[in-house]
Structure formats: C-alpha cells, structure tokens
Short mmCIF file of C-alpha atoms in Angstrom, two decimals:
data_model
loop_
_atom_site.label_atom_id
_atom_site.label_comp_id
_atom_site.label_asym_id
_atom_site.label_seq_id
_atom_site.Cartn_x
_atom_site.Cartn_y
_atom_site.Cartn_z
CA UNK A 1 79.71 -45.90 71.91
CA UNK A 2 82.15 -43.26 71.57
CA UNK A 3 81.40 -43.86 67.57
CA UNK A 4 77.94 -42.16 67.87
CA UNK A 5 78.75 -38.71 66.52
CA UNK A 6 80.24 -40.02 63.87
CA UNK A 7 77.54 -42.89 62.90
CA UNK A 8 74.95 -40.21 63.02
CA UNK A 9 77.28 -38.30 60.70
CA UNK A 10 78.31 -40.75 58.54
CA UNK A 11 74.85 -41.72 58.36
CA UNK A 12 73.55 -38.21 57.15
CA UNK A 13 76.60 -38.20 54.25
CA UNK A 14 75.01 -41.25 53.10
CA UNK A 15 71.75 -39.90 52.90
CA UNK A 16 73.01 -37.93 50.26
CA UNK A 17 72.83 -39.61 46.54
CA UNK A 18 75.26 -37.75 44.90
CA UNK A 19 77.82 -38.77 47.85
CA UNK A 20 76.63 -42.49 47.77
CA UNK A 21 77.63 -42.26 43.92
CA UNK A 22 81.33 -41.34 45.15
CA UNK A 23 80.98 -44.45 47.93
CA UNK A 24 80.33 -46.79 44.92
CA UNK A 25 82.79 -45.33 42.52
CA UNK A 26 85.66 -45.69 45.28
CA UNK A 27 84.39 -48.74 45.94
CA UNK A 28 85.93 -49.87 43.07
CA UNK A 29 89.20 -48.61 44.04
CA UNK A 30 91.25 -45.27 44.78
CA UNK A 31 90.65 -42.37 42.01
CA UNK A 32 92.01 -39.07 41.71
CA UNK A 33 89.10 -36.23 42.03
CA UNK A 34 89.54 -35.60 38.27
CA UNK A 35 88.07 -38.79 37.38
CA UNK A 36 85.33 -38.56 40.00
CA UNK A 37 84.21 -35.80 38.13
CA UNK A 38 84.73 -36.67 34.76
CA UNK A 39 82.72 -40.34 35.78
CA UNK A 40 79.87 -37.94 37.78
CA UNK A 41 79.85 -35.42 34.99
CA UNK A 42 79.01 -32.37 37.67
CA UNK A 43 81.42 -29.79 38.65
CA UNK A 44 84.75 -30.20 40.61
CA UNK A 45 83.44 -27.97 43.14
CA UNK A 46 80.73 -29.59 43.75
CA UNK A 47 82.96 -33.05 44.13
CA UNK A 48 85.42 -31.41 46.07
CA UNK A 49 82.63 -30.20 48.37
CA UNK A 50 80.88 -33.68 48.94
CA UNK A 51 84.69 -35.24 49.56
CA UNK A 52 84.94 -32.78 52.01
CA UNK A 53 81.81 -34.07 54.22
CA UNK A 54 82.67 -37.86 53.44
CA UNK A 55 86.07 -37.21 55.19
CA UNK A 56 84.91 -35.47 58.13
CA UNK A 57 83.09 -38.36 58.62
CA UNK A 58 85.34 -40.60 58.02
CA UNK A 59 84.11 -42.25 54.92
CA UNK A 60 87.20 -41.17 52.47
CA UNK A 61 90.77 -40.94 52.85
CA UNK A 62 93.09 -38.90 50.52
CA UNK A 63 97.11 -39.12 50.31
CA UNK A 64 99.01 -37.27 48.16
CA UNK A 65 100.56 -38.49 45.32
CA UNK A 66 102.99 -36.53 43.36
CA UNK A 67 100.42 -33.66 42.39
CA UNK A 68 97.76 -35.96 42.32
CA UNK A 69 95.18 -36.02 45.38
CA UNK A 70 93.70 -39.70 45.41
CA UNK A 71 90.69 -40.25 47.44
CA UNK A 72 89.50 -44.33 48.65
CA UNK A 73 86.71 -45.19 50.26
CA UNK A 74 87.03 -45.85 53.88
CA UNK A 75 83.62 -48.26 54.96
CA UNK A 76 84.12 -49.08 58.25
CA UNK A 77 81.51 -46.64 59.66
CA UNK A 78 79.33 -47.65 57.34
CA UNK A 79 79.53 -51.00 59.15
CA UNK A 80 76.78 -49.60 62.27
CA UNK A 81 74.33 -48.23 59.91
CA UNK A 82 74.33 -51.55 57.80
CA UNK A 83 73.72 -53.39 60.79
CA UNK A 84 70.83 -51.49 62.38
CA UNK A 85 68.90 -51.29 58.95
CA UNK A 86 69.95 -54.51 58.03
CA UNK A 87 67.60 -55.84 60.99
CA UNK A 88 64.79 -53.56 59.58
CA UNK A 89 65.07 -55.19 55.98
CA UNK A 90 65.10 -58.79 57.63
CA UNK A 91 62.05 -58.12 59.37
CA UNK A 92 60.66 -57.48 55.98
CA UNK A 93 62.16 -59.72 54.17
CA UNK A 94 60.46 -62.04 56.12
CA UNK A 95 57.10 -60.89 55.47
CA UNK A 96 57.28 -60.57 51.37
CA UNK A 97 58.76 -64.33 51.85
CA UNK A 98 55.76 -65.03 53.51
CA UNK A 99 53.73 -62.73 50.17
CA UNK A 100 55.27 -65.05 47.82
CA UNK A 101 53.93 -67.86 49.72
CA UNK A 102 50.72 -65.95 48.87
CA UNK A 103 51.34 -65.02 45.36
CA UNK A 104 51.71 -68.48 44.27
CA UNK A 105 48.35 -69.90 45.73
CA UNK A 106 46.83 -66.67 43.67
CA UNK A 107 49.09 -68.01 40.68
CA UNK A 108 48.06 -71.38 40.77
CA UNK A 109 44.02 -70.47 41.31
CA UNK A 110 44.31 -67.43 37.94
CA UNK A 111 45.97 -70.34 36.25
CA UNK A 112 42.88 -72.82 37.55
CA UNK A 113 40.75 -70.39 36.55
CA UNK A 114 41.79 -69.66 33.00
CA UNK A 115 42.03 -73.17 31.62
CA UNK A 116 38.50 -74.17 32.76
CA UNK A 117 37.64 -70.89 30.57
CA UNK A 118 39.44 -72.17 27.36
CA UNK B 1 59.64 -71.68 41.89
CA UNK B 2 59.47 -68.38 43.13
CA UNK B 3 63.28 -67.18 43.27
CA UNK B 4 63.84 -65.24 46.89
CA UNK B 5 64.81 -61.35 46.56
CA UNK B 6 65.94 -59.70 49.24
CA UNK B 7 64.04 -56.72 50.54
CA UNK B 8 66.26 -53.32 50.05
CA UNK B 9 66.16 -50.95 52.45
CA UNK B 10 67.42 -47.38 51.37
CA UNK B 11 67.10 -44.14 53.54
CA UNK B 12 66.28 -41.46 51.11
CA UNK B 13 66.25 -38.41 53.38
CA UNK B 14 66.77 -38.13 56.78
CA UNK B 15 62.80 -38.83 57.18
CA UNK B 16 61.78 -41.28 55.01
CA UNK B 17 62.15 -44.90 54.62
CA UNK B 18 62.03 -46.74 50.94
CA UNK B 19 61.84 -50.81 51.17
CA UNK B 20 61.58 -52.25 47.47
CA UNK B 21 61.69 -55.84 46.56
CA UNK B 22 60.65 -57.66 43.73
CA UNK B 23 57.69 -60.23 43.08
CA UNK B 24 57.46 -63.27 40.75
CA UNK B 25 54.29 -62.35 39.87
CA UNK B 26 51.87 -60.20 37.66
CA UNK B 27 51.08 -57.00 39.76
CA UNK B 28 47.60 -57.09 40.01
CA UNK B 29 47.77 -60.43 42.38
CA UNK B 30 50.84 -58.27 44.48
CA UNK B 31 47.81 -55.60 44.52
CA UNK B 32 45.43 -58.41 45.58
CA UNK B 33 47.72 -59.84 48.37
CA UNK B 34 48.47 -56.23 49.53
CA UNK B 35 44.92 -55.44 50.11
CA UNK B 36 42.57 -58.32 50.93
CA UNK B 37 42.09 -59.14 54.78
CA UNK B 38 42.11 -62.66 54.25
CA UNK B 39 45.69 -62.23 52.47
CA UNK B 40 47.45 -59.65 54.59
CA UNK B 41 46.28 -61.85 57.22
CA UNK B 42 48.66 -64.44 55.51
CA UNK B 43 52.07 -62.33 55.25
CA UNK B 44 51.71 -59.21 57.50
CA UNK B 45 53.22 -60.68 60.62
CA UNK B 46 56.10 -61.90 58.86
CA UNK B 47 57.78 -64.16 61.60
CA UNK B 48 57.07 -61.34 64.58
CA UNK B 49 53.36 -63.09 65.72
CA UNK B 50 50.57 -64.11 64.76
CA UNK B 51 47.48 -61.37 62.78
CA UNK B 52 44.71 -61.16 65.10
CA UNK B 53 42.61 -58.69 62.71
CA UNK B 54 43.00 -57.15 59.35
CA UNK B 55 40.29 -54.11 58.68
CA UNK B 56 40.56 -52.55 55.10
CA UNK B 57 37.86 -49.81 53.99
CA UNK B 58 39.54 -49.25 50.75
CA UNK B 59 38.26 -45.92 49.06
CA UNK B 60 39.78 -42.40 49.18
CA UNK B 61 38.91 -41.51 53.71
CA UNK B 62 38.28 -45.20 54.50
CA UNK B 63 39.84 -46.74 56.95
CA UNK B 64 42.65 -49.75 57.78
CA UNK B 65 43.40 -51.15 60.88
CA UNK B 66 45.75 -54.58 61.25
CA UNK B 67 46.42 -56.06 64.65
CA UNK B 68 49.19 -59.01 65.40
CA UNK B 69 49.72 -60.76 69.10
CA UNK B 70 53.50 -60.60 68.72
CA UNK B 71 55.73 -63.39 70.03
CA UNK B 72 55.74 -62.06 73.02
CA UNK B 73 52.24 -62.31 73.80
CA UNK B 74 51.75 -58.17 73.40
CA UNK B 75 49.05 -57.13 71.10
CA UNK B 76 50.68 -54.67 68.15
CA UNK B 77 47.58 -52.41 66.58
CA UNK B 78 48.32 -50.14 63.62
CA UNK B 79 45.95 -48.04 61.81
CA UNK B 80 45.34 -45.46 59.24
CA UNK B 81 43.58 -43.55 56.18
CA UNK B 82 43.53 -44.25 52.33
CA UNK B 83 44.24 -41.07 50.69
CA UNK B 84 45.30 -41.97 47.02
CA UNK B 85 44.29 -45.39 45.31
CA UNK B 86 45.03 -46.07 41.74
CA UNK B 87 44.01 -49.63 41.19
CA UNK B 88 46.67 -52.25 40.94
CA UNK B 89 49.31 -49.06 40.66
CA UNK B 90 49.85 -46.85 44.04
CA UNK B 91 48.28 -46.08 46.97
CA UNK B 92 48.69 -43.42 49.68
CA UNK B 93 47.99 -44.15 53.55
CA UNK B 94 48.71 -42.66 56.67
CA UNK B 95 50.11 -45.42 59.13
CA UNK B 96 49.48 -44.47 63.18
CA UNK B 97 51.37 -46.91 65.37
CA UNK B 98 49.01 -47.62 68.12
CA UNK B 99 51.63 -47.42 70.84
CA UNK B 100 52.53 -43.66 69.45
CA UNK B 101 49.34 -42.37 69.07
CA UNK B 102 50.04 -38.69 68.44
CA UNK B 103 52.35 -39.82 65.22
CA UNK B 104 51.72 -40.51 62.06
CA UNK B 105 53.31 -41.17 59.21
CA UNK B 106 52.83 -41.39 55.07
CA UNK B 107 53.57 -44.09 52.91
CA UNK B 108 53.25 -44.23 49.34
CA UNK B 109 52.76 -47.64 48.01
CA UNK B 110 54.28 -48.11 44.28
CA UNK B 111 54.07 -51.08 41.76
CA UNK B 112 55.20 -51.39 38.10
CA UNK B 113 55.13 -54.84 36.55
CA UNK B 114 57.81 -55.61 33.52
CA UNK B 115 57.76 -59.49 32.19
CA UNK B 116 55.36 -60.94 34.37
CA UNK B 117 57.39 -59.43 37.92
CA UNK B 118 56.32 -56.70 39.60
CA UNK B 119 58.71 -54.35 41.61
CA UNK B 120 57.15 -53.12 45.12
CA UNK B 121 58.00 -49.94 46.32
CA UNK B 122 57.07 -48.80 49.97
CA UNK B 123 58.04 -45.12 50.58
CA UNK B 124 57.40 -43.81 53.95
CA UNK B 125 57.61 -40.51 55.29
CA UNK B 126 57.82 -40.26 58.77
CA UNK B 127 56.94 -36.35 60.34
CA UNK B 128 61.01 -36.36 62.12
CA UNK B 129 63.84 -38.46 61.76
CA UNK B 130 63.46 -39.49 65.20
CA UNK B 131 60.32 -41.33 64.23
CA UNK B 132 61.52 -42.20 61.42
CA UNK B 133 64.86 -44.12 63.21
CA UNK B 134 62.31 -45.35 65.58
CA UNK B 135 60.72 -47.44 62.48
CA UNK B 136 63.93 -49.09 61.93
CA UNK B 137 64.91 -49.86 65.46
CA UNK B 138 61.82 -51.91 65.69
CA UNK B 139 62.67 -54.18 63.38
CA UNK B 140 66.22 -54.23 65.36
CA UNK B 141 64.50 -55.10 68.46
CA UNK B 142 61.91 -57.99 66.38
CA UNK B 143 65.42 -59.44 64.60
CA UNK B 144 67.38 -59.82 67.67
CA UNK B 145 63.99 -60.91 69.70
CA UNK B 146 63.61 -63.90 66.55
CA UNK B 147 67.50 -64.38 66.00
CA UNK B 148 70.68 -63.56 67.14
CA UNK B 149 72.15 -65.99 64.67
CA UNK B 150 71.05 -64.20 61.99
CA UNK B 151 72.25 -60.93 63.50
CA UNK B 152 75.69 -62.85 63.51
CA UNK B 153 75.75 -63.85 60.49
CA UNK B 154 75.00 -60.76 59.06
CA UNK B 155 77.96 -58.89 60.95
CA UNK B 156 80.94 -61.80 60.14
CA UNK B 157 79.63 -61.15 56.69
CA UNK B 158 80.65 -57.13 56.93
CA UNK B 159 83.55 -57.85 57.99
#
C-alpha cells in the first residue's frame, strides 16, 4: 500500500497521450531521446519534459551511455492500474458478449426478413 | 460466428471513461440492441444479475431508467435524460446511479460502421475523478464478487 502515491501518479502520466506514445515506443526497447523525438516529430523540450514526469513516477529509467542518455520503459507500476481497470473492462466485456448474443438473433430475423421480400 | 473482441477500456482524462469494442454487425441492429427494452433487457446485466426493468423515452428530455437484482439479491436502479440522438449514429445521456443520487454523469454514445462491423464507443464524463474512479471500482468489486479466477488469471498474465 505504500505504492499509492505513486499508482495515483503513475496513473495521471498515463492519462497523458503524448506520454503513452513514449510508453509504447520504449516498449519496443531502450532509445536515446533523439529518436523519441525524431519518431514523435514534436520538440525535444517538450520530450524531455514528459520523460521528466514518467521518471518521477517511475515509468522510465535512463543510464548514461557515452554521451548518449537512453531512456526504457519501466511497467511495473503500470501493473495496479491494469488490474483495477482490467476488472472494469471484464464487467463489460461480459455484457457486449451477451449484445452479440443479441445481434445475431437480429441478424438472423433482417436476413428472414429480406429473402421472404425477394 | 461472431468472433469475440475484447472491450477496451482507456482513461482519457482524469474524468472520463472511454470503453470501445467492436460488433459483427451492421450498426443500425447495435443501435437497435442499444435501445429497445426488450433487448437491453437481454445484455445489460452482463453476468452481475438479472434486469428487472428497462424504461426508454427516447427523444431529446425523455427519460431512461434500467433496474437489475444483482447477484446478491440488491436491487441496482440507474437513470437518466436523452439529450442528443442522431439515429443509428450517437446519442447523449446523463446516467444518475441510484445509490449516488446527487451525481451525475455524461456519456456520449458513438457508432461508425465500416464492412458490415460497427465500432461502439461509450465516452463518459464523470463531474470529478473521484466519481469517475468510483465507476471503475464497481466493476472491481462485480469481477471479484463473479470470479477470482479470472482476477488470477489476469494478474499471472502481467507478470
């Protein structure tokens, strides 16, 4: 529980989209800010400045690498807010399972209903 | 048959909510299922209870109202206003959770239809983000109420 401050805060970095675009291109592996901003095509300040919040909370980690600064995602506390919407989605999930269930009786009668017409 | 899609859940802003999933079928039967009482009766309780009434007054100021008896045996009322309705496209309705009666919250119903499947989009705006997290830990408390397995599952699969 000690993680709270930092799920809430993790939580509002993701709420940002031009920070979730960083998530998913470190996703695919560690990348020097230069290409983060050459793949987001906005300006390095403004990359530099969304890094920033993603490692306070945890979300990135940079080492050093000759006089390169290389930034990979760290998604462990991601891992909380994943499971406590996850259980939200299910929940609907379930009902638009239950839709398509639905959907196909109103299939089947439109299709009923058109070949009598022909 | 009908291939299953997951629901996504994404969290826009720190208020709103945005569930979209996709349908194997032509929008105006997603429409139809959305917002006939005999339908939502079919699908709105998903696996949480049974729907004991489904009220739908659909014009611009009419009125909804759907009731479930959850699993537990508790009666679950929601109700609301239409305030936009663009046949077989979008509507707008305010959504009062019976049990929060001084709240209320906006959700904009989208669907666009390409080959036959139509994407749903639900977008709700909730008036804080404590109601807003509130929305979500309901389903928490539904999904662990229905199955911990699941829950389980989903977790060893993060890792």
């Amino acid at each position: 529980m000690a993680r709270a401050a930092t799920t809430t805060d993790a939580f509002n970095a993701v709420a940002e989209p031009r920070r979730r675009q960083i998530l998913d291109l470190l996703a695919a592996g560690e990348l020097p800010v230069n290409d983060l901003v050459a793949r987001l095509g906005v300006a390095q300040p403004l990359v530099s400045k969304h890094l920033r919040v993603l490692r306070e909370v945890g979300l990135v980690d940079v080492r050093d690498e000759g006089r390169q600064r290389l930034y990979r995602l760290h998604a462990e506390p991601l891992k909380p807010i994943f499971d406590w919407v996850r259980a939200y989605e299910q929940s609907w999930s379930r009902r638009f399972e239950q839709m398509d269930a639905v959907l196909a009786d109103l299939k089947e009668s439109e299709r009923g209903d058109d070949s009598s017409g022909d | 048959m009908a291939t299953s899609t997951k629901a996504e859940v994404s969290l826009p802003s720190d208020t709103e909510i945005l569930i979209t999933r996709e349908f194997d079928a032509p929008r105006h039967l997603v429409y139809r299922a959305w917002t006939t009482p005999e339908l939502i009766t079919r699908w709105w309780a998903g696996d949480h209870g049974e729907v004991t009434s489904v009220e739908v007054d659909l014009r611009v100021g009419g009125a909804w109202r759907y009731v479930m008896t959850a699993t537990g045996g508790f009666e679950v009322g929601f109700h609301g206003e239409y305030r936009e309705i663009v046949t077989n496209e979008r509507i707008v309705s305010t959504t009062v959770f019976e049990g929060m009666p001084g709240e209320s919250s906006v959700s904009t119903l989208m669907l666009a239809e390409a080959g036959g499947r139509t994407t749903l989009q639900l977008l709700t705006q909730h008036t804080s983000k404590q109601n807003r997290d509130m929305e979500i830990n309901s389903g928490m408390e539904s999904g662990m109420q229905s199955s911990w397995a699941m829950l389980e599952q989903v977790a060893a699969s993060l890792g």
